[in-house]
């Protein structure tokens, strides 16, 4: 067994082989079984009770709930007004600096203390009438430690923040760097295995990194002893070491000629983080200067910081989520703000007072980076699954990405509301995290995997069976009550948001049709008013499938389009279009000659022959295969369609009869 792909570790593992750890095998079997049991049981329930839904999953549905609940928070959010007061100051030697109001009339001001313009004007007047003297200067040294080397989730997060890479894109690029790049005619793997939750580095790697730091930056950038890191995740398996360059001497600039732009960006990011994790601390001197007015009881504060030793900052700064307005996300907010030389007891002058109105902002929507971070904090999912979870949510049209942030689609909110109401336990964050912990206990031989499955399956299967008696009316009533404020928000003029805009007498609400949910009038069929959801593109496109169909890809073998079509007997997949083969000029000539001879023979027999209609061109029907009832047609992808089109398939000759099977 080896946890690092180095010559020393592999040779040592080969010298001391061991039996297969069946506890790890059982944990894998349990994880796979749980995913199958949830997905294969819940998805059909959604198809029957909530048409237009795509799928549900043990982890994907919990991730979707996070996005939907954040959307609920944003919709419920009511902005609050607040004001800030800052001043342009000058020292006795007329050196400028900036300060902000922190105390007024003996009360410490927090963010919301100045609630309106009137409060701000009182503060401005107090500053304007005051005479300020420096009462306290506080100096302290702050040290910053480097972040651990990358694991899968932190690599995905940082690549998202810095480059806008999606999790899937990051993993595809990392996979190529791991598999190998052609360098001088030789295929060289540039990074270690990229699906890992371990933050440790091999001893050989650490020694090489420290040598490189000393060579590139000098001994002052090298701590006395190697840095060791421990995982913060209680469910970390740490089967592999952290993501690092296979050879730290391969500096990014040396590799640049052999890499694509995105490969270079990701390799440089990994190289820098790996170097930084073994470098010295960054050291900052922070200064806080308090200035008071004895006459108006107002206190101003000026803050400054100076980077006195950059340490690991020389190479790398970790990004942060949800930077303040104007922030780039490229590192920490510790820019050098150098204050002029000042002393306690010195008088300072107010040059200008700036009061500014603000409004509180709702919690930000999740980015890929912040969603992965939140899943990790909740101990939900595994590093290797985050990219696929996010991709599935987008493929199923449950969420969409706008300005690199996730917005819940109406379909996603319907699915979440359904699951929260009828399967609440199984989309709870704690329940999903507890399952992850049980899987870890199985791998540690603390739990029996079959017992875990039995304890899960009993109550879960009963819950699934209990939905068979759910009527569409019950489902609609529950969803309408839960999501009514979203679909029918209050109107500006105070009128009833549910009044039918067509007949004026009916009330609009959620309705379910063959292809999914929509908004309709309760006076149907007298009133036929309907409204599709804002982004339910596939529901409105369902009727269009009866034409030439919707193209879902290209068959690599024939180059023909693969289509999803609608016929009189339901939906089906089709390979290519109907081909019309026109007659050649030679065939047309022969056909005309045959027709002339036929007419001539008929006339000789005393008949008056009628001319035949011209022969129609030949048509070749495309191959078509119906979609099984248990398959959701709108989750159809190219691989699934090609699989259906390959049926029936010849497997070979029967060994006894010799007949083709």
mmCIF file of C-alpha atoms in Angstrom, residues 412-595:
data_model
loop_
_atom_site.group_PDB
_atom_site.id
_atom_site.type_symbol
_atom_site.label_atom_id
_atom_site.label_comp_id
_atom_site.label_asym_id
_atom_site.label_seq_id
_atom_site.Cartn_x
_atom_site.Cartn_y
_atom_site.Cartn_z
ATOM 1 C CA UNK A 412 -35.222 23.077 -9.346
ATOM 2 C CA UNK A 413 -37.324 24.897 -6.772
ATOM 3 C CA UNK A 414 -40.306 22.649 -7.466
ATOM 4 C CA UNK A 415 -38.164 19.531 -7.023
ATOM 5 C CA UNK A 416 -36.648 20.858 -3.787
ATOM 6 C CA UNK A 417 -40.058 21.835 -2.401
ATOM 7 C CA UNK A 418 -41.415 18.365 -3.249
ATOM 8 C CA UNK A 419 -38.502 16.560 -1.593
ATOM 9 C CA UNK A 420 -38.479 18.812 1.484
ATOM 10 C CA UNK A 421 -42.200 18.208 2.015
ATOM 11 C CA UNK A 422 -42.414 14.494 1.249
ATOM 12 C CA UNK A 423 -38.837 13.241 1.892
ATOM 13 C CA UNK A 424 -37.555 15.839 4.357
ATOM 14 C CA UNK A 425 -35.316 13.502 6.340
ATOM 15 C CA UNK A 426 -33.400 12.426 3.242
ATOM 16 C CA UNK A 427 -32.479 15.942 2.111
ATOM 17 C CA UNK A 428 -31.456 17.174 5.561
ATOM 18 C CA UNK A 429 -27.843 18.327 5.798
ATOM 19 C CA UNK A 430 -27.167 16.506 9.065
ATOM 20 C CA UNK A 431 -28.671 13.242 7.801
ATOM 21 C CA UNK A 432 -26.505 13.283 4.670
ATOM 22 C CA UNK A 433 -23.401 14.152 6.702
ATOM 23 C CA UNK A 434 -24.198 11.355 9.191
ATOM 24 C CA UNK A 435 -24.378 8.888 6.304
ATOM 25 C CA UNK A 436 -20.913 10.008 5.204
ATOM 26 C CA UNK A 437 -19.685 9.404 8.745
ATOM 27 C CA UNK A 438 -21.218 5.925 8.763
ATOM 28 C CA UNK A 439 -19.426 5.142 5.504
ATOM 29 C CA UNK A 440 -16.169 6.178 7.164
ATOM 30 C CA UNK A 441 -17.011 3.937 10.114
ATOM 31 C CA UNK A 442 -17.467 1.045 7.678
ATOM 32 C CA UNK A 443 -14.018 1.680 6.198
ATOM 33 C CA UNK A 444 -12.620 1.708 9.749
ATOM 34 C CA UNK A 445 -14.366 -1.593 10.618
ATOM 35 C CA UNK A 446 -16.554 0.144 13.206
ATOM 36 C CA UNK A 447 -19.830 -0.592 11.400
ATOM 37 C CA UNK A 448 -21.184 -3.460 9.315
ATOM 38 C CA UNK A 449 -22.003 -2.249 5.813
ATOM 39 C CA UNK A 450 -25.005 -4.523 5.333
ATOM 40 C CA UNK A 451 -26.491 -3.363 8.625
ATOM 41 C CA UNK A 452 -26.144 0.273 7.521
ATOM 42 C CA UNK A 453 -27.944 -0.496 4.260
ATOM 43 C CA UNK A 454 -30.756 -2.382 6.002
ATOM 44 C CA UNK A 455 -31.295 0.412 8.521
ATOM 45 C CA UNK A 456 -31.428 2.923 5.678
ATOM 46 C CA UNK A 457 -33.535 0.930 3.232
ATOM 47 C CA UNK A 458 -36.361 -0.059 5.594
ATOM 48 C CA UNK A 459 -37.695 3.424 6.457
ATOM 49 C CA UNK A 460 -36.715 4.838 3.057
ATOM 50 C CA UNK A 461 -38.585 2.204 1.026
ATOM 51 C CA UNK A 462 -41.658 2.699 3.226
ATOM 52 C CA UNK A 463 -41.497 6.415 2.505
ATOM 53 C CA UNK A 464 -41.230 5.769 -1.239
ATOM 54 C CA UNK A 465 -44.151 3.322 -1.149
ATOM 55 C CA UNK A 466 -46.189 5.869 0.784
ATOM 56 C CA UNK A 467 -46.043 8.312 -2.131
ATOM 57 C CA UNK A 468 -47.974 5.936 -4.405
ATOM 58 C CA UNK A 469 -51.243 7.197 -2.928
ATOM 59 C CA UNK A 470 -50.260 10.851 -3.330
ATOM 60 C CA UNK A 471 -52.674 12.584 -5.673
ATOM 61 C CA UNK A 472 -51.596 15.292 -8.076
ATOM 62 C CA UNK A 473 -54.008 17.619 -6.269
ATOM 63 C CA UNK A 474 -52.224 17.027 -2.951
ATOM 64 C CA UNK A 475 -48.837 17.659 -4.535
ATOM 65 C CA UNK A 476 -50.077 20.852 -6.198
ATOM 66 C CA UNK A 477 -51.620 22.165 -2.987
ATOM 67 C CA UNK A 478 -48.379 21.635 -1.059
ATOM 68 C CA UNK A 479 -46.166 23.183 -3.748
ATOM 69 C CA UNK A 480 -48.571 26.063 -4.311
ATOM 70 C CA UNK A 481 -48.556 26.898 -0.611
ATOM 71 C CA UNK A 482 -44.779 26.649 -0.286
ATOM 72 C CA UNK A 483 -43.826 28.475 -3.493
ATOM 73 C CA UNK A 484 -46.799 30.796 -3.869
ATOM 74 C CA UNK A 485 -44.852 33.876 -2.773
ATOM 75 C CA UNK A 486 -42.208 33.093 -5.391
ATOM 76 C CA UNK A 487 -44.539 32.495 -8.341
ATOM 77 C CA UNK A 488 -47.117 35.126 -7.331
ATOM 78 C CA UNK A 489 -45.234 37.986 -5.628
ATOM 79 C CA UNK A 490 -47.164 41.002 -4.305
ATOM 80 C CA UNK A 491 -48.063 43.554 -6.974
ATOM 81 C CA UNK A 492 -46.969 47.178 -6.754
ATOM 82 C CA UNK A 493 -50.559 48.456 -6.931
ATOM 83 C CA UNK A 494 -51.756 46.089 -4.198
ATOM 84 C CA UNK A 495 -54.062 44.091 -6.482
ATOM 85 C CA UNK A 496 -54.538 40.342 -6.103
ATOM 86 C CA UNK A 497 -51.482 38.677 -7.717
ATOM 87 C CA UNK A 498 -53.537 35.529 -8.293
ATOM 88 C CA UNK A 499 -56.337 37.145 -10.253
ATOM 89 C CA UNK A 500 -56.477 35.624 -13.740
ATOM 90 C CA UNK A 501 -55.350 38.321 -16.212
ATOM 91 C CA UNK A 502 -57.526 36.763 -18.915
ATOM 92 C CA UNK A 503 -60.999 36.044 -17.509
ATOM 93 C CA UNK A 504 -60.638 38.224 -14.370
ATOM 94 C CA UNK A 505 -62.927 35.822 -12.474
ATOM 95 C CA UNK A 506 -60.593 32.883 -11.977
ATOM 96 C CA UNK A 507 -57.539 32.477 -9.792
ATOM 97 C CA UNK A 508 -54.225 31.325 -11.181
ATOM 98 C CA UNK A 509 -52.128 28.663 -9.505
ATOM 99 C CA UNK A 510 -49.752 25.799 -10.159
ATOM 100 C CA UNK A 511 -50.930 23.157 -12.609
ATOM 101 C CA UNK A 512 -49.292 19.968 -13.844
ATOM 102 C CA UNK A 513 -49.274 18.869 -17.467
ATOM 103 C CA UNK A 514 -47.714 16.020 -19.388
ATOM 104 C CA UNK A 515 -44.430 17.858 -19.788
ATOM 105 C CA UNK A 516 -44.253 19.515 -16.396
ATOM 106 C CA UNK A 517 -45.656 22.244 -14.206
ATOM 107 C CA UNK A 518 -47.092 25.520 -15.442
ATOM 108 C CA UNK A 519 -49.350 28.307 -14.203
ATOM 109 C CA UNK A 520 -53.011 28.145 -15.212
ATOM 110 C CA UNK A 521 -56.491 29.418 -14.379
ATOM 111 C CA UNK A 522 -58.841 27.411 -12.150
ATOM 112 C CA UNK A 523 -61.719 28.199 -14.546
ATOM 113 C CA UNK A 524 -60.367 25.794 -17.151
ATOM 114 C CA UNK A 525 -61.763 24.746 -19.645
ATOM 115 C CA UNK A 526 -63.865 27.936 -19.832
ATOM 116 C CA UNK A 527 -60.657 29.961 -19.438
ATOM 117 C CA UNK A 528 -57.592 28.593 -21.169
ATOM 118 C CA UNK A 529 -55.065 31.061 -19.711
ATOM 119 C CA UNK A 530 -51.644 29.471 -19.133
ATOM 120 C CA UNK A 531 -48.193 30.808 -18.412
ATOM 121 C CA UNK A 532 -44.972 28.863 -18.693
ATOM 122 C CA UNK A 533 -42.294 29.247 -16.065
ATOM 123 C CA UNK A 534 -39.644 31.835 -16.764
ATOM 124 C CA UNK A 535 -36.904 29.446 -17.782
ATOM 125 C CA UNK A 536 -38.683 26.181 -18.493
ATOM 126 C CA UNK A 537 -37.314 26.043 -22.031
ATOM 127 C CA UNK A 538 -37.676 22.303 -22.440
ATOM 128 C CA UNK A 539 -41.327 22.279 -21.387
ATOM 129 C CA UNK A 540 -42.238 24.833 -24.034
ATOM 130 C CA UNK A 541 -40.025 23.032 -26.560
ATOM 131 C CA UNK A 542 -41.728 19.665 -26.014
ATOM 132 C CA UNK A 543 -44.387 20.450 -28.610
ATOM 133 C CA UNK A 544 -41.679 21.274 -31.151
ATOM 134 C CA UNK A 545 -40.377 17.706 -31.065
ATOM 135 C CA UNK A 546 -43.193 16.654 -33.382
ATOM 136 C CA UNK A 547 -41.418 18.448 -36.234
ATOM 137 C CA UNK A 548 -37.902 17.435 -37.211
ATOM 138 C CA UNK A 549 -37.065 16.838 -33.574
ATOM 139 C CA UNK A 550 -34.385 18.163 -31.275
ATOM 140 C CA UNK A 551 -30.759 17.364 -32.066
ATOM 141 C CA UNK A 552 -28.899 15.957 -29.057
ATOM 142 C CA UNK A 553 -25.569 15.123 -30.700
ATOM 143 C CA UNK A 554 -23.766 13.538 -33.630
ATOM 144 C CA UNK A 555 -23.083 9.838 -34.155
ATOM 145 C CA UNK A 556 -19.268 9.584 -34.382
ATOM 146 C CA UNK A 557 -19.498 6.471 -36.587
ATOM 147 C CA UNK A 558 -21.743 7.905 -39.331
ATOM 148 C CA UNK A 559 -21.558 11.648 -38.779
ATOM 149 C CA UNK A 560 -25.375 11.747 -38.752
ATOM 150 C CA UNK A 561 -27.340 13.792 -36.226
ATOM 151 C CA UNK A 562 -29.034 11.988 -33.338
ATOM 152 C CA UNK A 563 -32.515 13.396 -32.726
ATOM 153 C CA UNK A 564 -35.152 13.294 -30.006
ATOM 154 C CA UNK A 565 -38.525 13.212 -31.781
ATOM 155 C CA UNK A 566 -42.216 13.002 -30.980
ATOM 156 C CA UNK A 567 -44.558 10.757 -32.964
ATOM 157 C CA UNK A 568 -48.170 9.613 -32.673
ATOM 158 C CA UNK A 569 -47.120 6.811 -30.305
ATOM 159 C CA UNK A 570 -44.783 8.790 -28.085
ATOM 160 C CA UNK A 571 -41.173 9.943 -27.990
ATOM 161 C CA UNK A 572 -38.321 8.177 -29.756
ATOM 162 C CA UNK A 573 -34.691 8.668 -30.795
ATOM 163 C CA UNK A 574 -33.715 8.778 -34.447
ATOM 164 C CA UNK A 575 -30.423 8.489 -36.331
ATOM 165 C CA UNK A 576 -30.240 11.014 -39.162
ATOM 166 C CA UNK A 577 -33.057 12.336 -41.330
ATOM 167 C CA UNK A 578 -35.186 10.627 -43.954
ATOM 168 C CA UNK A 579 -33.114 10.417 -47.136
ATOM 169 C CA UNK A 580 -34.702 11.040 -50.546
ATOM 170 C CA UNK A 581 -32.844 9.451 -53.482
ATOM 171 C CA UNK A 582 -33.821 11.128 -56.733
ATOM 172 C CA UNK A 583 -33.793 9.125 -59.985
ATOM 173 C CA UNK A 584 -30.744 9.612 -62.154
ATOM 174 C CA UNK A 585 -31.119 10.967 -65.688
ATOM 175 C CA UNK A 586 -30.434 7.480 -67.033
ATOM 176 C CA UNK A 587 -33.160 5.988 -64.814
ATOM 177 C CA UNK A 588 -35.604 8.710 -65.868
ATOM 178 C CA UNK A 589 -34.825 7.988 -69.553
ATOM 179 C CA UNK A 590 -35.405 4.240 -69.128
ATOM 180 C CA UNK A 591 -38.628 4.889 -67.234
ATOM 181 C CA UNK A 592 -39.886 7.138 -70.052
ATOM 182 C CA UNK A 593 -39.019 4.491 -72.643
ATOM 183 C CA UNK A 594 -40.901 1.809 -70.684
ATOM 184 C CA UNK A 595 -43.921 4.094 -70.390
#
